[in-house]
JSON list of C-alpha atoms in Angstrom, two decimals:
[
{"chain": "A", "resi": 1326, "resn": "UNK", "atom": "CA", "xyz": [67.52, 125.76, 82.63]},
{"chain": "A", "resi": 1327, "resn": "UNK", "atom": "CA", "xyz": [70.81, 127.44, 83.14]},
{"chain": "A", "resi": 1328, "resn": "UNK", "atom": "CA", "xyz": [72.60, 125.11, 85.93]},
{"chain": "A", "resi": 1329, "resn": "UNK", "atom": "CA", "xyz": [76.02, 124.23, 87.24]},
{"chain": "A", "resi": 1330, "resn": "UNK", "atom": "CA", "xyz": [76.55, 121.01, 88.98]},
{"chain": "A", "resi": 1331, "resn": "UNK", "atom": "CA", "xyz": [79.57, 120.66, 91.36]},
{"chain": "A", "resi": 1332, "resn": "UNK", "atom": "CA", "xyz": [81.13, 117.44, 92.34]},
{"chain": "A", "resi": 1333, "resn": "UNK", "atom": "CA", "xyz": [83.98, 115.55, 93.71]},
{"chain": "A", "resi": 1334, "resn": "UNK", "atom": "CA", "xyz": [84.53, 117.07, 97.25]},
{"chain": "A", "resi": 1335, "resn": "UNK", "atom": "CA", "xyz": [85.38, 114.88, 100.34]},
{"chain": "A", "resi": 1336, "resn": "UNK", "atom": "CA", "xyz": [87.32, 114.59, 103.44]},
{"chain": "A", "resi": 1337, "resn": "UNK", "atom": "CA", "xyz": [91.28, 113.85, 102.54]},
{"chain": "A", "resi": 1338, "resn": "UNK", "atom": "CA", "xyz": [94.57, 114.15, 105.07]},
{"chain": "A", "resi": 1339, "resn": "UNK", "atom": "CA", "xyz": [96.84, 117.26, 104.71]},
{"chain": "A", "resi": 1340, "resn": "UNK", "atom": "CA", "xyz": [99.13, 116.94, 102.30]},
{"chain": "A", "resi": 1341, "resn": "UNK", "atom": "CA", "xyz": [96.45, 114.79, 99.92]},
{"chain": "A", "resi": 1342, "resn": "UNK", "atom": "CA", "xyz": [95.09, 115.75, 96.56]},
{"chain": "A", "resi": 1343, "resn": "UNK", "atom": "CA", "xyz": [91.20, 116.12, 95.15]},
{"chain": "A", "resi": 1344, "resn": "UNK", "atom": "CA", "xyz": [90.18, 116.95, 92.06]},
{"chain": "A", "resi": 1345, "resn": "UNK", "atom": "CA", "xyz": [86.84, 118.87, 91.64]},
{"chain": "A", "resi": 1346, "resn": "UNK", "atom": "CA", "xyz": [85.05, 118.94, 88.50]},
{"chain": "A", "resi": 1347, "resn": "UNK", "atom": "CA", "xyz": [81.85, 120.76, 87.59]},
{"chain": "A", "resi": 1348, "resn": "UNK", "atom": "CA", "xyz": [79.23, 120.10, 85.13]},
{"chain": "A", "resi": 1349, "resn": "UNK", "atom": "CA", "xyz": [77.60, 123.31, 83.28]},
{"chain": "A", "resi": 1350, "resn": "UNK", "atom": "CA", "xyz": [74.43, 123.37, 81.18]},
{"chain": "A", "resi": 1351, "resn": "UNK", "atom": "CA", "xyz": [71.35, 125.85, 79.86]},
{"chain": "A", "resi": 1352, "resn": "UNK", "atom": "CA", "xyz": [73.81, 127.87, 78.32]},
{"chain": "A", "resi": 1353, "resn": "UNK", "atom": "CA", "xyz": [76.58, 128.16, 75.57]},
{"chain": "A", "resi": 1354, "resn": "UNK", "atom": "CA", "xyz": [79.90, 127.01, 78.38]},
{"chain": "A", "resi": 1355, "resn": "UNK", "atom": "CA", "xyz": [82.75, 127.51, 75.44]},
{"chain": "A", "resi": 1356, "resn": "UNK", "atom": "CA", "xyz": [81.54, 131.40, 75.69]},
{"chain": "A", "resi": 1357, "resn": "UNK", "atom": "CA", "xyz": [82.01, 132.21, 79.34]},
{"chain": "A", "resi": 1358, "resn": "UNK", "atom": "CA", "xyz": [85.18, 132.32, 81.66]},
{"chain": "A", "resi": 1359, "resn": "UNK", "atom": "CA", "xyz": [84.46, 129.96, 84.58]},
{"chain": "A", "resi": 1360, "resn": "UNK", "atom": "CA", "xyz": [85.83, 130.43, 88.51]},
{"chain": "A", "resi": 1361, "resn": "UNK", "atom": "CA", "xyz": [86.04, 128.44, 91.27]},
{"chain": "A", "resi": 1362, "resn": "UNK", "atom": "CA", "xyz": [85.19, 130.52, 94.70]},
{"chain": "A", "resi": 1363, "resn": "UNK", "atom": "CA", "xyz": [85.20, 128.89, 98.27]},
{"chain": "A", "resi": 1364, "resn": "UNK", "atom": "CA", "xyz": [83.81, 129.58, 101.13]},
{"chain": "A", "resi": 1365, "resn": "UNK", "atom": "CA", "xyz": [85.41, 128.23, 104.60]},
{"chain": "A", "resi": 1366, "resn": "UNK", "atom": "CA", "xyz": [82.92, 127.22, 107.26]},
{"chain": "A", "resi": 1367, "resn": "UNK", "atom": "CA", "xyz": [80.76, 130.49, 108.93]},
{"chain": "A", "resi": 1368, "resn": "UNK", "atom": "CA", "xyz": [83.60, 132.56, 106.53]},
{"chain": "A", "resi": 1369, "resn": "UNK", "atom": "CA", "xyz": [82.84, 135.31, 103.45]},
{"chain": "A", "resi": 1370, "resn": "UNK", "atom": "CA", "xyz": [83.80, 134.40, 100.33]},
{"chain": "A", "resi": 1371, "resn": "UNK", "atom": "CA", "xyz": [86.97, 134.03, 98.28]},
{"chain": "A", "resi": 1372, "resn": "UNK", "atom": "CA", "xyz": [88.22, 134.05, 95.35]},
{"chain": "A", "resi": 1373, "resn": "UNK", "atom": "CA", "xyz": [90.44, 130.21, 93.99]},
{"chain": "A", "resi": 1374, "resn": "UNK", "atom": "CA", "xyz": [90.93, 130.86, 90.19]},
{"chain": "A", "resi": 1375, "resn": "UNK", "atom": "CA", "xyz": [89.52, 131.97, 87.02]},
{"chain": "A", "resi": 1376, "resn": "UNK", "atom": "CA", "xyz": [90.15, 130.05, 83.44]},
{"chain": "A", "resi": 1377, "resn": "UNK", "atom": "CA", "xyz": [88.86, 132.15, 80.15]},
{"chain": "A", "resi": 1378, "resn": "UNK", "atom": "CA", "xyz": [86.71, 130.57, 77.51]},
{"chain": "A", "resi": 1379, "resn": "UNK", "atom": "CA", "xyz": [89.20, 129.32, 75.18]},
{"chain": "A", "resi": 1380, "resn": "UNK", "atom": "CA", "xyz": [91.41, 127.88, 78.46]},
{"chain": "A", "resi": 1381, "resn": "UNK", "atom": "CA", "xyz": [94.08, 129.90, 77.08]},
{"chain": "A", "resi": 1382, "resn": "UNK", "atom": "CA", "xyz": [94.81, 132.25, 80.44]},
{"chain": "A", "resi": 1383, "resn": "UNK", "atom": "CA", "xyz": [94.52, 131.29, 83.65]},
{"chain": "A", "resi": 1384, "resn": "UNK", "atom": "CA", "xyz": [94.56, 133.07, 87.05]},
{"chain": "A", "resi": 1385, "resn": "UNK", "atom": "CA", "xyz": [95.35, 131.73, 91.03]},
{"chain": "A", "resi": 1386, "resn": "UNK", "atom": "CA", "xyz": [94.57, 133.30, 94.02]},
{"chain": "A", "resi": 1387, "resn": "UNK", "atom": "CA", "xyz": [98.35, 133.43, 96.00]},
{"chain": "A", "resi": 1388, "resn": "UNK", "atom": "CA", "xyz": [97.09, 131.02, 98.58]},
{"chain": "A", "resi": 1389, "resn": "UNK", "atom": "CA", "xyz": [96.72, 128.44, 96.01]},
{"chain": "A", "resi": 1390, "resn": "UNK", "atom": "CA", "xyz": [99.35, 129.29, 93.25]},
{"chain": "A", "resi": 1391, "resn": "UNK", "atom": "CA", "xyz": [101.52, 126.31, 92.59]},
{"chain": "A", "resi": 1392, "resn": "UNK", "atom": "CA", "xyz": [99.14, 123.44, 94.48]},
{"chain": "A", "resi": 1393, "resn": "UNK", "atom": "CA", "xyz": [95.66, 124.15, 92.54]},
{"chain": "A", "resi": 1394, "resn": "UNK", "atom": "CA", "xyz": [95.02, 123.60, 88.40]},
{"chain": "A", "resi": 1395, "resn": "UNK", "atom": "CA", "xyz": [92.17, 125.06, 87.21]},
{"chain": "A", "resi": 1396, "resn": "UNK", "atom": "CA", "xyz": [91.16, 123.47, 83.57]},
{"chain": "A", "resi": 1397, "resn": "UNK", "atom": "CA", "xyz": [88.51, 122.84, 81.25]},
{"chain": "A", "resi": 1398, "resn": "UNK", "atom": "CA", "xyz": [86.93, 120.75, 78.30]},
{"chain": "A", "resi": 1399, "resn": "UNK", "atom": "CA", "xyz": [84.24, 122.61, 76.50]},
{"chain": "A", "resi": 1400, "resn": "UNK", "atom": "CA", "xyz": [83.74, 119.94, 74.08]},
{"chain": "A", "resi": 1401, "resn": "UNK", "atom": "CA", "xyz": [82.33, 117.99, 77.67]},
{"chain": "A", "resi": 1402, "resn": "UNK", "atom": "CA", "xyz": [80.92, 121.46, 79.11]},
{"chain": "A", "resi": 1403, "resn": "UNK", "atom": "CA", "xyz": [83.00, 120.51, 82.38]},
{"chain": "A", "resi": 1404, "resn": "UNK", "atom": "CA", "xyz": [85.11, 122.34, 84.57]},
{"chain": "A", "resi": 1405, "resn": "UNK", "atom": "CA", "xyz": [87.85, 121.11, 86.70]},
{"chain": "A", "resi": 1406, "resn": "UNK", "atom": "CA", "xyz": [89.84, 121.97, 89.84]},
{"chain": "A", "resi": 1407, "resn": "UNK", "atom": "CA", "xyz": [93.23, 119.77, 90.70]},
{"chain": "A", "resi": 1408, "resn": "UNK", "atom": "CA", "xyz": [94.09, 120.54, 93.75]},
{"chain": "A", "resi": 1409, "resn": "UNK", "atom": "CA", "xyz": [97.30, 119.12, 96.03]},
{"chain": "A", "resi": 1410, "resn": "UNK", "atom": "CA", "xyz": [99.14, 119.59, 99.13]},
{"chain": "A", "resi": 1411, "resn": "UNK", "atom": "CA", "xyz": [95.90, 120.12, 100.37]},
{"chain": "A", "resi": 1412, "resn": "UNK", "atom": "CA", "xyz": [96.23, 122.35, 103.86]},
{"chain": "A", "resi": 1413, "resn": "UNK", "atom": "CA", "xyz": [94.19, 122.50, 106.48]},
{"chain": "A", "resi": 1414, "resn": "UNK", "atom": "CA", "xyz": [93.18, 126.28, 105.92]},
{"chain": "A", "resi": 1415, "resn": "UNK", "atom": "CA", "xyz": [91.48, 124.48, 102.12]},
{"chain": "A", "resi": 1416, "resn": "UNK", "atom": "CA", "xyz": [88.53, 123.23, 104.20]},
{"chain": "A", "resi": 1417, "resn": "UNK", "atom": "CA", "xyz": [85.51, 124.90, 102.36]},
{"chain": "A", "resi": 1418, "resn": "UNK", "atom": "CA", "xyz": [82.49, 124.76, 100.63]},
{"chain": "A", "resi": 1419, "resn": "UNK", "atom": "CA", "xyz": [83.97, 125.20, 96.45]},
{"chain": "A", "resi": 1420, "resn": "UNK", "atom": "CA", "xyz": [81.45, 126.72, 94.35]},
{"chain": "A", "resi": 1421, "resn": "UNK", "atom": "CA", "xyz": [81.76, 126.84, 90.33]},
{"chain": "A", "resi": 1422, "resn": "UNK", "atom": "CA", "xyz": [80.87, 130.01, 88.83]},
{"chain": "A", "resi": 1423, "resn": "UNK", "atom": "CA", "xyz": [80.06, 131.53, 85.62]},
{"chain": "A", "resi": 1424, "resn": "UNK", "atom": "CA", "xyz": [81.66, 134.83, 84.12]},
{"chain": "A", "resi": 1425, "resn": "UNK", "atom": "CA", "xyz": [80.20, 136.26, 81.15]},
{"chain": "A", "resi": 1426, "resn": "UNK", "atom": "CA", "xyz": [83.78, 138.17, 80.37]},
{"chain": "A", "resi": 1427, "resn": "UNK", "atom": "CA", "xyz": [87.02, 139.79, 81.56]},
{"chain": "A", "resi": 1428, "resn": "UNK", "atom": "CA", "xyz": [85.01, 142.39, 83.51]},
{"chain": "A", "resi": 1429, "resn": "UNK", "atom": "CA", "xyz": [81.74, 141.32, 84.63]},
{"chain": "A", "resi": 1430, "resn": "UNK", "atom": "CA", "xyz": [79.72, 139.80, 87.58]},
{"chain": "A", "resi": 1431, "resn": "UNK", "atom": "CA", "xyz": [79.39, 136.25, 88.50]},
{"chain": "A", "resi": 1432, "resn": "UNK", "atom": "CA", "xyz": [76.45, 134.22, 87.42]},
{"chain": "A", "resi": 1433, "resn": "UNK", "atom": "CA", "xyz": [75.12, 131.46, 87.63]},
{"chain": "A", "resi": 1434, "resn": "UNK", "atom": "CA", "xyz": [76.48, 129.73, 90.50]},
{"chain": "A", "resi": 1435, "resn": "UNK", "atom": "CA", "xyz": [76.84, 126.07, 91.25]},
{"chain": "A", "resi": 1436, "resn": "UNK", "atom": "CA", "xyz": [75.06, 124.37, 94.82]},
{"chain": "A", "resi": 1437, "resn": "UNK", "atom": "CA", "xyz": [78.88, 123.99, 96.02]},
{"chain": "A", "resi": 1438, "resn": "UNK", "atom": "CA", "xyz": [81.12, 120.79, 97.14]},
{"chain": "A", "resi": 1439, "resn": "UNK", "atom": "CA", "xyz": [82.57, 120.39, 100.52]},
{"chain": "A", "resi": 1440, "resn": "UNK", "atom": "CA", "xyz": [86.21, 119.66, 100.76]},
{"chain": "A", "resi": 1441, "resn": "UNK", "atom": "CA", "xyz": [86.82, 118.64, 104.48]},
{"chain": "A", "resi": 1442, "resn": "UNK", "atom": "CA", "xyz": [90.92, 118.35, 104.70]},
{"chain": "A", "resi": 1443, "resn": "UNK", "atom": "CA", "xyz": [91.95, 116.97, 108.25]},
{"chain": "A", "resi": 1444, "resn": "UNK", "atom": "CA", "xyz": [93.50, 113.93, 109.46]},
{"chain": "B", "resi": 839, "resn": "UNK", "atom": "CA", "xyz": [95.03, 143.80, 95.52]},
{"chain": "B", "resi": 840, "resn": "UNK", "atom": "CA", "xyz": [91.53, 146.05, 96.07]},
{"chain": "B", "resi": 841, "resn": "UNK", "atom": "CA", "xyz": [90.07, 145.52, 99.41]},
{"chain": "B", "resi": 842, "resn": "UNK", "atom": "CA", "xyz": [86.33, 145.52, 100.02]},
{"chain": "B", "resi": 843, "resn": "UNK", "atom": "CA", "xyz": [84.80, 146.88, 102.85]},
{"chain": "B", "resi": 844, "resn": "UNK", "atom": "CA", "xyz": [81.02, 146.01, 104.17]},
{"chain": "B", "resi": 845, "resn": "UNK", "atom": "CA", "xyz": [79.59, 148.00, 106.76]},
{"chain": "B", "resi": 846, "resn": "UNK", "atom": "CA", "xyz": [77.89, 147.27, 109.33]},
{"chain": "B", "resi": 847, "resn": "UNK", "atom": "CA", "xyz": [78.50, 143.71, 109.68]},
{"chain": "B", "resi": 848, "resn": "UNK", "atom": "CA", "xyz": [75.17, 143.14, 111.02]},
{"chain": "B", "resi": 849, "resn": "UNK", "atom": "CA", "xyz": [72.00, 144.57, 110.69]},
{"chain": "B", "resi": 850, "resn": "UNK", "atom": "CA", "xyz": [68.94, 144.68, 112.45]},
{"chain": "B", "resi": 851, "resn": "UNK", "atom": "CA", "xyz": [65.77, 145.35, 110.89]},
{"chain": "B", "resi": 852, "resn": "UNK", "atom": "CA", "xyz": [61.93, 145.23, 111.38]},
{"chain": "B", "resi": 853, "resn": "UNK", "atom": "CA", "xyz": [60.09, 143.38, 108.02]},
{"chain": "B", "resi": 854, "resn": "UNK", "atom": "CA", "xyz": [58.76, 146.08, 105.86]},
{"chain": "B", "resi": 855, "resn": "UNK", "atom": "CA", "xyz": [61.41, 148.27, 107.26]},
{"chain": "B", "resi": 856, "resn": "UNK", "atom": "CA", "xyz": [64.21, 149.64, 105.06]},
{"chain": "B", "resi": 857, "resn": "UNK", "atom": "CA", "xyz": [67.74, 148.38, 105.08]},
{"chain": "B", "resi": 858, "resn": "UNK", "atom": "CA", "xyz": [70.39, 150.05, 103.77]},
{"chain": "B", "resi": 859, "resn": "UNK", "atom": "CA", "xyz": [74.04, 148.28, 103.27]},
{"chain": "B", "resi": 860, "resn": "UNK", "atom": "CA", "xyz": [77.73, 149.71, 102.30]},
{"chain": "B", "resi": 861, "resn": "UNK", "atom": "CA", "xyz": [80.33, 148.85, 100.56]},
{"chain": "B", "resi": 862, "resn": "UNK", "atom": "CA", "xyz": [83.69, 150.51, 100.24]},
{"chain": "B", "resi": 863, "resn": "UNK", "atom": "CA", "xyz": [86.66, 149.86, 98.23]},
{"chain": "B", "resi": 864, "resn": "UNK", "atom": "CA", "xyz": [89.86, 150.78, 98.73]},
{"chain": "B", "resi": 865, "resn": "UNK", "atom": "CA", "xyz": [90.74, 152.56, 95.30]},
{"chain": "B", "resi": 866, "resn": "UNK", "atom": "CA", "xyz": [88.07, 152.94, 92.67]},
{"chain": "B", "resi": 867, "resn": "UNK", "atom": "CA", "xyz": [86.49, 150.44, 90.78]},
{"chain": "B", "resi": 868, "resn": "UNK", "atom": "CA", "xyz": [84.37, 152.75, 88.60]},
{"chain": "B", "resi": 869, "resn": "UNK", "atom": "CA", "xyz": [81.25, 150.95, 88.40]},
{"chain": "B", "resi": 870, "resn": "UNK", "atom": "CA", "xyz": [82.59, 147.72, 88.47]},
{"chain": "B", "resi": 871, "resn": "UNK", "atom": "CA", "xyz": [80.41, 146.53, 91.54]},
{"chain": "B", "resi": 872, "resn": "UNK", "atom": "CA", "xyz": [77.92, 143.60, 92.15]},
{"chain": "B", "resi": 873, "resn": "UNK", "atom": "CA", "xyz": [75.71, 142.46, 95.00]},
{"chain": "B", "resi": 874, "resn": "UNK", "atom": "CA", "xyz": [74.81, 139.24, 95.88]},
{"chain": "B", "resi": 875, "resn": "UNK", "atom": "CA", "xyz": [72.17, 137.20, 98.31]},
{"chain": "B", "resi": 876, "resn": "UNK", "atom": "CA", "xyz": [72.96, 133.93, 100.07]},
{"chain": "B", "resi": 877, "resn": "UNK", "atom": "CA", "xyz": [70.51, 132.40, 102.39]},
{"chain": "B", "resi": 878, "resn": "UNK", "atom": "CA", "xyz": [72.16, 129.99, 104.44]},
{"chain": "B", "resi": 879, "resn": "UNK", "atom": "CA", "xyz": [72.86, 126.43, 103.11]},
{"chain": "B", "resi": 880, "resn": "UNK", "atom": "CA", "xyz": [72.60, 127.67, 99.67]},
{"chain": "B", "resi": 881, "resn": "UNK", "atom": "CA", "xyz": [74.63, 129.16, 97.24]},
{"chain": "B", "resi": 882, "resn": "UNK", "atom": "CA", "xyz": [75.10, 133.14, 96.51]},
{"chain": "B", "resi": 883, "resn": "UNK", "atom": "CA", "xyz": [73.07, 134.93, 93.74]},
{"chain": "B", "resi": 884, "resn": "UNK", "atom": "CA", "xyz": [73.84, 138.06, 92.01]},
{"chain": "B", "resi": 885, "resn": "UNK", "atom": "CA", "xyz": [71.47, 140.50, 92.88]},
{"chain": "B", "resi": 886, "resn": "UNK", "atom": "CA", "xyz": [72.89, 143.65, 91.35]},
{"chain": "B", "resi": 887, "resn": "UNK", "atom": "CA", "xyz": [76.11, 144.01, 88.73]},
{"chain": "B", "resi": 888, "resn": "UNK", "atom": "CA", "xyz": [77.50, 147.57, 87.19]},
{"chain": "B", "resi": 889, "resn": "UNK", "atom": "CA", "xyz": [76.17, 149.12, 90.34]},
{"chain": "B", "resi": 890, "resn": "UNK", "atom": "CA", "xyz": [72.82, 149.87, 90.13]},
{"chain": "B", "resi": 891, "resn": "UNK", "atom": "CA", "xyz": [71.20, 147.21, 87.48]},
{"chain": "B", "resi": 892, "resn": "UNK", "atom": "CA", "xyz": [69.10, 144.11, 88.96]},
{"chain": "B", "resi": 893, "resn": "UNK", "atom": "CA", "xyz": [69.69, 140.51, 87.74]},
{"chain": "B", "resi": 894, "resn": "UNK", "atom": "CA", "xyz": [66.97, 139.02, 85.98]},
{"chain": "B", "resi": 895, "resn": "UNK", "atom": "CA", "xyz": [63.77, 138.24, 88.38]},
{"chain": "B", "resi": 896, "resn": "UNK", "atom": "CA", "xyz": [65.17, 140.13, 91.27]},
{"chain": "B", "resi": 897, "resn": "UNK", "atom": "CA", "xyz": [62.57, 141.96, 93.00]},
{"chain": "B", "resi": 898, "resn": "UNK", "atom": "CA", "xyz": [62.14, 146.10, 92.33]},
{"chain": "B", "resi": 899, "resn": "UNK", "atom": "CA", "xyz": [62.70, 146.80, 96.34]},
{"chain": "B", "resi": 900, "resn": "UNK", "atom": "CA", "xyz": [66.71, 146.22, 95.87]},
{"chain": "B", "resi": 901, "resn": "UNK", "atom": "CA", "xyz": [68.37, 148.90, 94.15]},
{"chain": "B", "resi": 902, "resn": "UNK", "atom": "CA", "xyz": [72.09, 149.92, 94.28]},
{"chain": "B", "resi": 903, "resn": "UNK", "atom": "CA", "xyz": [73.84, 153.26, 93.51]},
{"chain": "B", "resi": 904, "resn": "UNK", "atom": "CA", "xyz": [77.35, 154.28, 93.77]},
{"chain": "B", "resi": 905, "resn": "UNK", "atom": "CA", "xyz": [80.31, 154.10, 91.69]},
{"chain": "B", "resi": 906, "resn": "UNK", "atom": "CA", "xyz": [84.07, 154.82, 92.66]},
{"chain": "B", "resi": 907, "resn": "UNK", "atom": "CA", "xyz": [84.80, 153.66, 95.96]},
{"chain": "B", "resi": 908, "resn": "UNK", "atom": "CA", "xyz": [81.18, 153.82, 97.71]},
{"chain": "B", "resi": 909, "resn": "UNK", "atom": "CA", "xyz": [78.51, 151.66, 97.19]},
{"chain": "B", "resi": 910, "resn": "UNK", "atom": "CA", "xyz": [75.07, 150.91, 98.83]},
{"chain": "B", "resi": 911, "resn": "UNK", "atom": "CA", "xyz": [72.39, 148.44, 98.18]},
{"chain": "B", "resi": 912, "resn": "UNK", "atom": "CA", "xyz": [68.69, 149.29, 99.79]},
{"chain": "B", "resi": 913, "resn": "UNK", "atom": "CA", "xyz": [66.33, 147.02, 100.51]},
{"chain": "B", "resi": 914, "resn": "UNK", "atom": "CA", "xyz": [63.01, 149.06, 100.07]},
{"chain": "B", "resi": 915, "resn": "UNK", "atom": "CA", "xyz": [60.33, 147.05, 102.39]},
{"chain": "B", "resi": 916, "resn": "UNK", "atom": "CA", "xyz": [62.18, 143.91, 104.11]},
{"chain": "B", "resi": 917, "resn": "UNK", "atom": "CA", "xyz": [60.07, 140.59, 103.20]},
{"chain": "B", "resi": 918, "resn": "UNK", "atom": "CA", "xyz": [60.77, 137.90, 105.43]},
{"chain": "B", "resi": 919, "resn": "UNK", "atom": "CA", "xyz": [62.46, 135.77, 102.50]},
{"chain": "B", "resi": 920, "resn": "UNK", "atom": "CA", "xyz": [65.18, 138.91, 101.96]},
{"chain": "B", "resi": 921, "resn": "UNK", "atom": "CA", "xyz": [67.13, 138.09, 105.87]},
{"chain": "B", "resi": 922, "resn": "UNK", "atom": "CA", "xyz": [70.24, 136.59, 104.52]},
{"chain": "B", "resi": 923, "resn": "UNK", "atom": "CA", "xyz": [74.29, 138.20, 104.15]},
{"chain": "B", "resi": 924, "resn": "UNK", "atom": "CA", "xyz": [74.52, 140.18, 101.54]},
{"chain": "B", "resi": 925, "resn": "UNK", "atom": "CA", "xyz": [78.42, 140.62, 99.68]},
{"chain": "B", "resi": 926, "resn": "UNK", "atom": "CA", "xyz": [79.67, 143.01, 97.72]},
{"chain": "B", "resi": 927, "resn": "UNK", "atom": "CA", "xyz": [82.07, 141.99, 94.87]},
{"chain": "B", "resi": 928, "resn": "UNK", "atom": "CA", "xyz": [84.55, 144.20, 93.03]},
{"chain": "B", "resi": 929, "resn": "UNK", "atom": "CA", "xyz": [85.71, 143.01, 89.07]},
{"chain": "B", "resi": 930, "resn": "UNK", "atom": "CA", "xyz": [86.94, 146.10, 88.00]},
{"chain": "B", "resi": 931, "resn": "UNK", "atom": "CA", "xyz": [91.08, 145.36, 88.70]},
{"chain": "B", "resi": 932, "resn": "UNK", "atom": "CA", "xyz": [92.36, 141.63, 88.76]},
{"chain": "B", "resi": 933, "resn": "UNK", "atom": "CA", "xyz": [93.27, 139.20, 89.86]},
{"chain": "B", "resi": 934, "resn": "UNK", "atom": "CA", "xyz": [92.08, 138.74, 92.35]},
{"chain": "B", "resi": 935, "resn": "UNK", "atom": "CA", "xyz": [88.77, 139.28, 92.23]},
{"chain": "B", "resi": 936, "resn": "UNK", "atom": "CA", "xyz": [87.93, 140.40, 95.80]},
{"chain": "B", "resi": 937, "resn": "UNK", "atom": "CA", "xyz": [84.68, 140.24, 97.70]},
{"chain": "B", "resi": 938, "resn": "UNK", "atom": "CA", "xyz": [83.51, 142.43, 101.00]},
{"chain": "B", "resi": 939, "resn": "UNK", "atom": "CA", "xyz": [83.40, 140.23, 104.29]},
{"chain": "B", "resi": 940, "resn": "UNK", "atom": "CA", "xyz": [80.13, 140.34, 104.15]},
{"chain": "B", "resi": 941, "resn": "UNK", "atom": "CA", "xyz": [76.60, 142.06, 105.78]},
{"chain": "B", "resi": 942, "resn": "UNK", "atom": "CA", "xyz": [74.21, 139.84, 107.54]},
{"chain": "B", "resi": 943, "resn": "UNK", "atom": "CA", "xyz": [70.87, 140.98, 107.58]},
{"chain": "B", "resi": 944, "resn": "UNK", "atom": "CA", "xyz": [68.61, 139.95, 110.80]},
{"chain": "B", "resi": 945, "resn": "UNK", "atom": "CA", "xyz": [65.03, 139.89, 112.06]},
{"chain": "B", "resi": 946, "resn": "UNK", "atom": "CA", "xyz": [64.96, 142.71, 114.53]}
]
């Protein structure tokens, strides 16, 4: 079964750190650029980051350039999210996603984690 | 950055009625388009990518068309299970990959 498993959300102040990690398997992980998308409470969807297979490129929505890392071990299947200076405007469900390549549609999806930032 | 553009944000609709959502972006993204379901509490799935092609498993009554800038999906015969918001997603130009704000799809 093709699955991703998100992890390591939790309520932390403003200005704290959280690293999210995400556990892929059902299908070859070293082959497919992975993304991290959130979703704010009763809010669409957007857009965090993107990391290609090889972890060689990555990409950052502006409103988390310079406080998020997107990374990855594909030896572990695992994807990762370090994120600090956390704002309040972070709060939101994180989902994991799959990317088959450069130019193509998101799938599968993980259930999501729920980072809660307030003091 | 290409915006996305869902109309209407809500939508009202009998089951076994058809529904019929839009998506427009704000330069072409050829056919660069994909739909996708969430229910609430869970998380989105694709529904449609390039367009017009269904995911695996997703039922014949959703179908898109368009290309450019103007998109629809149709839902052929509402089923009770298909009342959810429905988002459009460009991946044609990026980053960043954008996504529409969004159609929610009620029980009339």
């Amino acid at each position: 079964e093709v699955q991703l498993v998100d992890s390591g959300g939790g309520l932390v102040q403003p200005g704290g750190s959280l690293r999210l990690s995400c556990a892929a398997s059902g299908f070859t992980f070293s082959t497919y650029d992975m993304n991290w998308v959130r979703q704010a409470p009763g809010k669409g969807l957007e857009w965090v980051s993107c990391i290609t297979s090889s972890g060689s490129t990555v990409y950052y929505a502006d409103s988390v350039k310079g406080r998020f890392t997107i990374s990855r071990d594909n030896a572990k299947n695992s994807l990762y999210l370090q994120m600090n200076s956390l704002r309040d405007g972070d709060t939101a469900v994180y989902y994991c996603v799959a990317q088959r390549g450069t130019y193509s549609w998101f799938d599968p999806w993980g259930q999501g984690t729920l980072v809660t930032v307030s003091s | 950055e290409i915006l996305m553009t869902q109309s209407p944000a809500t939508l009202s609709v009998s089951p076994g009625e058809r529904a019929t959502l839009s998506c427009r972006a704000s330069q072409s993204v050829t056919s660069s388009l994909a739909w996708y379901q969430q229910k609430p509490g869970q998380a989105p799935r694709l529904l449609i990518y390039g367009a017009s092609t269904r995911a695996t498993g997703i039922p014949a009554r959703f179908s898109g068309s368009g290309s450019g800038t103007e998109f629809t999906l149709t839902i052929s015969s509402l089923q009770s299970e298909d009342f959810a918001v429905y988002y459009c997603q460009q991946y044609d130009n990026w980053p960043p990959l954008t996504f529409g704000g969004g159609t929610k799809v009620e029980i009339k």
